[in-house]
mmCIF file with all atom_site columns, C-alpha atoms in Angstrom:
data_model
loop_
_atom_site.group_PDB
_atom_site.id
_atom_site.type_symbol
_atom_site.label_atom_id
_atom_site.label_alt_id
_atom_site.label_comp_id
_atom_site.label_asym_id
_atom_site.label_entity_id
_atom_site.label_seq_id
_atom_site.pdbx_PDB_ins_code
_atom_site.Cartn_x
_atom_site.Cartn_y
_atom_site.Cartn_z
_atom_site.occupancy
_atom_site.B_iso_or_equiv
_atom_site.pdbx_formal_charge
_atom_site.auth_seq_id
_atom_site.auth_comp_id
_atom_site.auth_asym_id
_atom_site.auth_atom_id
_atom_site.pdbx_PDB_model_num
ATOM 1  C CA . MET U 1 1  ? 1.526   0.467   -7.358  1.00 81.00 ? 616 MET U CA 1
ATOM 2  C CA . THR U 1 2  ? -0.073  -1.162  -4.325  1.00 85.00 ? 617 THR U CA 1
ATOM 3  C CA . HIS U 1 3  ? 1.941   1.221   -2.138  1.00 85.00 ? 618 HIS U CA 1
ATOM 4  C CA . VAL U 1 4  ? 0.590   4.220   -4.047  1.00 90.00 ? 619 VAL U CA 1
ATOM 5  C CA . LEU U 1 5  ? -2.997  2.965   -3.892  1.00 91.00 ? 620 LEU U CA 1
ATOM 6  C CA . ASN U 1 6  ? -2.720  2.173   -0.174  1.00 89.00 ? 621 ASN U CA 1
ATOM 7  C CA . TYR U 1 7  ? -1.375  5.685   0.485   1.00 90.00 ? 622 TYR U CA 1
ATOM 8  C CA . ALA U 1 8  ? -4.096  7.365   -1.598  1.00 94.00 ? 623 ALA U CA 1
ATOM 9  C CA . LEU U 1 9  ? -6.902  5.409   0.077   1.00 93.00 ? 624 LEU U CA 1
ATOM 10 C CA . ARG U 1 10 ? -5.670  6.345   3.539   1.00 92.00 ? 625 ARG U CA 1
ATOM 11 C CA . GLU U 1 11 ? -5.232  9.987   2.531   1.00 94.00 ? 626 GLU U CA 1
ATOM 12 C CA . VAL U 1 12 ? -8.801  10.205  1.205   1.00 95.00 ? 627 VAL U CA 1
ATOM 13 C CA . LEU U 1 13 ? -10.606 7.866   3.633   1.00 94.00 ? 628 LEU U CA 1
ATOM 14 C CA . GLY U 1 14 ? -8.447  8.155   6.722   1.00 92.00 ? 629 GLY U CA 1
ATOM 15 C CA . THR U 1 15 ? -7.124  5.416   8.949   1.00 87.00 ? 630 THR U CA 1
ATOM 16 C CA . GLU U 1 16 ? -10.287 3.294   8.644   1.00 88.00 ? 631 GLU U CA 1
ATOM 17 C CA . ALA U 1 17 ? -9.032  2.156   5.204   1.00 90.00 ? 632 ALA U CA 1
ATOM 18 C CA . ASN U 1 18 ? -6.906  -0.958  5.682   1.00 87.00 ? 633 ASN U CA 1
ATOM 19 C CA . GLN U 1 19 ? -5.149  -3.104  3.120   1.00 86.00 ? 634 GLN U CA 1
ATOM 20 C CA . LYS U 1 20 ? -6.136  -6.759  3.425   1.00 87.00 ? 635 LYS U CA 1
ATOM 21 C CA . GLY U 1 21 ? -4.065  -8.230  0.604   1.00 84.00 ? 636 GLY U CA 1
ATOM 22 C CA . SER U 1 22 ? -2.898  -7.743  -2.950  1.00 84.00 ? 637 SER U CA 1
ATOM 23 C CA . LEU U 1 23 ? -1.731  -9.508  -6.069  1.00 84.00 ? 638 LEU U CA 1
ATOM 24 C CA . VAL U 1 24 ? 0.614   -8.027  -8.642  1.00 82.00 ? 639 VAL U CA 1
ATOM 25 C CA . ASP U 1 25 ? 1.491   -9.949  -11.785 1.00 85.00 ? 640 ASP U CA 1
ATOM 26 C CA . ALA U 1 26 ? 2.260   -9.174  -15.422 1.00 86.00 ? 641 ALA U CA 1
ATOM 27 C CA . GLU U 1 27 ? -1.429  -8.899  -16.386 1.00 90.00 ? 642 GLU U CA 1
ATOM 28 C CA . LYS U 1 28 ? -3.207  -7.306  -13.449 1.00 90.00 ? 643 LYS U CA 1
ATOM 29 C CA . LEU U 1 29 ? -3.144  -5.723  -10.042 1.00 87.00 ? 644 LEU U CA 1
ATOM 30 C CA . ARG U 1 30 ? -5.632  -6.724  -7.343  1.00 90.00 ? 645 ARG U CA 1
ATOM 31 C CA . PHE U 1 31 ? -5.869  -4.677  -4.162  1.00 89.00 ? 646 PHE U CA 1
ATOM 32 C CA . ASP U 1 32 ? -8.040  -5.880  -1.292  1.00 90.00 ? 647 ASP U CA 1
ATOM 33 C CA . TYR U 1 33 ? -9.006  -3.397  1.396   1.00 90.00 ? 648 TYR U CA 1
ATOM 34 C CA . SER U 1 34 ? -11.660 -2.780  3.986   1.00 92.00 ? 649 SER U CA 1
ATOM 35 C CA . THR U 1 35 ? -13.340 0.381   5.188   1.00 92.00 ? 650 THR U CA 1
ATOM 36 C CA . ASN U 1 36 ? -16.419 1.190   7.220   1.00 91.00 ? 651 ASN U CA 1
ATOM 37 C CA . LYS U 1 37 ? -18.674 2.283   4.298   1.00 91.00 ? 652 LYS U CA 1
ATOM 38 C CA . PRO U 1 38 ? -18.816 2.315   0.482   1.00 93.00 ? 653 PRO U CA 1
ATOM 39 C CA . LEU U 1 39 ? -16.783 4.954   -1.329  1.00 94.00 ? 654 LEU U CA 1
ATOM 40 C CA . SER U 1 40 ? -18.638 7.905   -2.796  1.00 96.00 ? 655 SER U CA 1
ATOM 41 C CA . MET U 1 41 ? -17.940 9.030   -6.360  1.00 97.00 ? 656 MET U CA 1
ATOM 42 C CA . ASP U 1 42 ? -16.034 12.032  -4.945  1.00 97.00 ? 657 ASP U CA 1
ATOM 43 C CA . GLN U 1 43 ? -13.850 9.723   -2.849  1.00 97.00 ? 658 GLN U CA 1
ATOM 44 C CA . ILE U 1 44 ? -13.145 7.481   -5.838  1.00 97.00 ? 659 ILE U CA 1
ATOM 45 C CA . GLY U 1 45 ? -12.144 10.581  -7.822  1.00 98.00 ? 660 GLY U CA 1
ATOM 46 C CA . GLY U 1 46 ? -9.950  11.752  -4.942  1.00 97.00 ? 661 GLY U CA 1
ATOM 47 C CA . VAL U 1 47 ? -8.139  8.397   -4.816  1.00 96.00 ? 662 VAL U CA 1
ATOM 48 C CA . GLN U 1 48 ? -7.659  8.472   -8.609  1.00 97.00 ? 663 GLN U CA 1
ATOM 49 C CA . ASP U 1 49 ? -6.343  12.038  -8.493  1.00 98.00 ? 664 ASP U CA 1
ATOM 50 C CA . LYS U 1 50 ? -3.847  11.209  -5.723  1.00 97.00 ? 665 LYS U CA 1
ATOM 51 C CA . CYS U 1 51 ? -2.608  8.103   -7.552  1.00 95.00 ? 666 CYS U CA 1
ATOM 52 C CA . ASN U 1 52 ? -2.280  9.951   -10.860 1.00 97.00 ? 667 ASN U CA 1
ATOM 53 C CA . GLY U 1 53 ? -0.460  12.850  -9.176  1.00 97.00 ? 668 GLY U CA 1
ATOM 54 C CA . ILE U 1 54 ? 2.084   10.516  -7.605  1.00 94.00 ? 669 ILE U CA 1
ATOM 55 C CA . ILE U 1 55 ? 2.619   8.660   -10.896 1.00 94.00 ? 670 ILE U CA 1
ATOM 56 C CA . LYS U 1 56 ? 3.063   11.912  -12.837 1.00 97.00 ? 671 LYS U CA 1
ATOM 57 C CA . SER U 1 57 ? 5.604   13.223  -10.318 1.00 96.00 ? 672 SER U CA 1
ATOM 58 C CA . LYS U 1 58 ? 7.969   10.384  -11.311 1.00 93.00 ? 673 LYS U CA 1
ATOM 59 C CA . LEU U 1 59 ? 9.341   9.950   -7.800  1.00 90.00 ? 674 LEU U CA 1
ATOM 60 C CA . GLN U 1 60 ? 12.431  7.818   -7.321  1.00 91.00 ? 675 GLN U CA 1
ATOM 61 C CA . VAL U 1 61 ? 11.460  4.412   -5.900  1.00 87.00 ? 676 VAL U CA 1
ATOM 62 C CA . TYR U 1 62 ? 13.830  2.579   -3.590  1.00 88.00 ? 677 TYR U CA 1
ATOM 63 C CA . THR U 1 63 ? 13.525  -1.096  -2.748  1.00 88.00 ? 678 THR U CA 1
ATOM 64 C CA . ASP U 1 64 ? 15.580  -3.362  -0.541  1.00 89.00 ? 679 ASP U CA 1
ATOM 65 C CA . THR U 1 65 ? 15.281  -6.851  0.855   1.00 92.00 ? 680 THR U CA 1
ATOM 66 C CA . ILE U 1 66 ? 16.008  -6.983  4.565   1.00 91.00 ? 681 ILE U CA 1
ATOM 67 C CA . LYS U 1 67 ? 15.301  -9.196  7.551   1.00 91.00 ? 682 LYS U CA 1
ATOM 68 C CA . TYR U 1 68 ? 11.718  -8.971  8.801   1.00 86.00 ? 683 TYR U CA 1
ATOM 69 C CA . LYS U 1 69 ? 12.847  -8.052  12.319  1.00 85.00 ? 684 LYS U CA 1
ATOM 70 C CA . GLN U 1 70 ? 14.872  -5.136  10.925  1.00 88.00 ? 685 GLN U CA 1
ATOM 71 C CA . ALA U 1 71 ? 11.910  -4.037  8.776   1.00 84.00 ? 686 ALA U CA 1
ATOM 72 C CA . THR U 1 72 ? 9.615   -3.856  11.812  1.00 81.00 ? 687 THR U CA 1
ATOM 73 C CA . SER U 1 73 ? 11.928  -1.234  13.324  1.00 82.00 ? 688 SER U CA 1
ATOM 74 C CA . ILE U 1 74 ? 11.289  1.189   10.433  1.00 81.00 ? 689 ILE U CA 1
ATOM 75 C CA . ASN U 1 75 ? 9.109   3.972   11.824  1.00 72.00 ? 690 ASN U CA 1
ATOM 76 C CA . ALA U 1 76 ? 6.778   4.444   8.830   1.00 68.00 ? 691 ALA U CA 1
ATOM 77 C CA . LEU U 1 77 ? 6.436   0.769   7.899   1.00 65.00 ? 692 LEU U CA 1
ATOM 78 C CA . ARG U 1 78 ? 2.887   -0.556  7.582   1.00 64.00 ? 693 ARG U CA 1
ATOM 79 C CA . ALA U 1 79 ? 2.612   -4.306  7.901   1.00 63.00 ? 694 ALA U CA 1
ATOM 80 C CA . MET U 1 80 ? -0.637  -6.198  7.449   1.00 60.00 ? 695 MET U CA 1
ATOM 81 C CA . PHE U 1 81 ? -1.362  -7.715  10.821  1.00 55.00 ? 696 PHE U CA 1
ATOM 82 C CA . GLY U 1 82 ? -2.466  -11.311 10.709  1.00 60.00 ? 697 GLY U CA 1
ATOM 83 C CA . GLU U 1 83 ? -0.250  -11.951 7.695   1.00 68.00 ? 698 GLU U CA 1
ATOM 84 C CA . ARG U 1 84 ? 2.733   -14.257 7.851   1.00 77.00 ? 699 ARG U CA 1
ATOM 85 C CA . TYR U 1 85 ? 5.989   -12.860 6.531   1.00 78.00 ? 700 TYR U CA 1
ATOM 86 C CA . PRO U 1 86 ? 9.151   -14.697 5.496   1.00 85.00 ? 701 PRO U CA 1
ATOM 87 C CA . GLU U 1 87 ? 12.459  -14.110 7.248   1.00 88.00 ? 702 GLU U CA 1
ATOM 88 C CA . LYS U 1 88 ? 13.411  -11.596 4.528   1.00 90.00 ? 703 LYS U CA 1
ATOM 89 C CA . VAL U 1 89 ? 10.930  -9.046  3.187   1.00 84.00 ? 704 VAL U CA 1
ATOM 90 C CA . ARG U 1 90 ? 10.979  -6.420  0.430   1.00 83.00 ? 705 ARG U CA 1
ATOM 91 C CA . VAL U 1 91 ? 10.712  -2.825  1.651   1.00 83.00 ? 706 VAL U CA 1
ATOM 92 C CA . VAL U 1 92 ? 9.625   -0.066  -0.753  1.00 81.00 ? 707 VAL U CA 1
ATOM 93 C CA . SER U 1 93 ? 9.949   3.676   -0.210  1.00 79.00 ? 708 SER U CA 1
#
């Protein structure tokens, strides 16, 4: 879900929205991001609508674990700069 939320935020807010971290476990999802100003109620609704639309479309999700160096060659990959990654990373599309 972090991938969906990251996509929706950037669609609604533009490239100034940047993921800073996340936590996904059995009980909760935490998504840390930064942007240059607080979200308006319309923007929050837009993010919710985008997320809900993607969920309802039931898209096929593909995951793979590959070497970090190989992952960085994927054109659409968004890595969080400043983060440290292991030799193998999980890629989701």
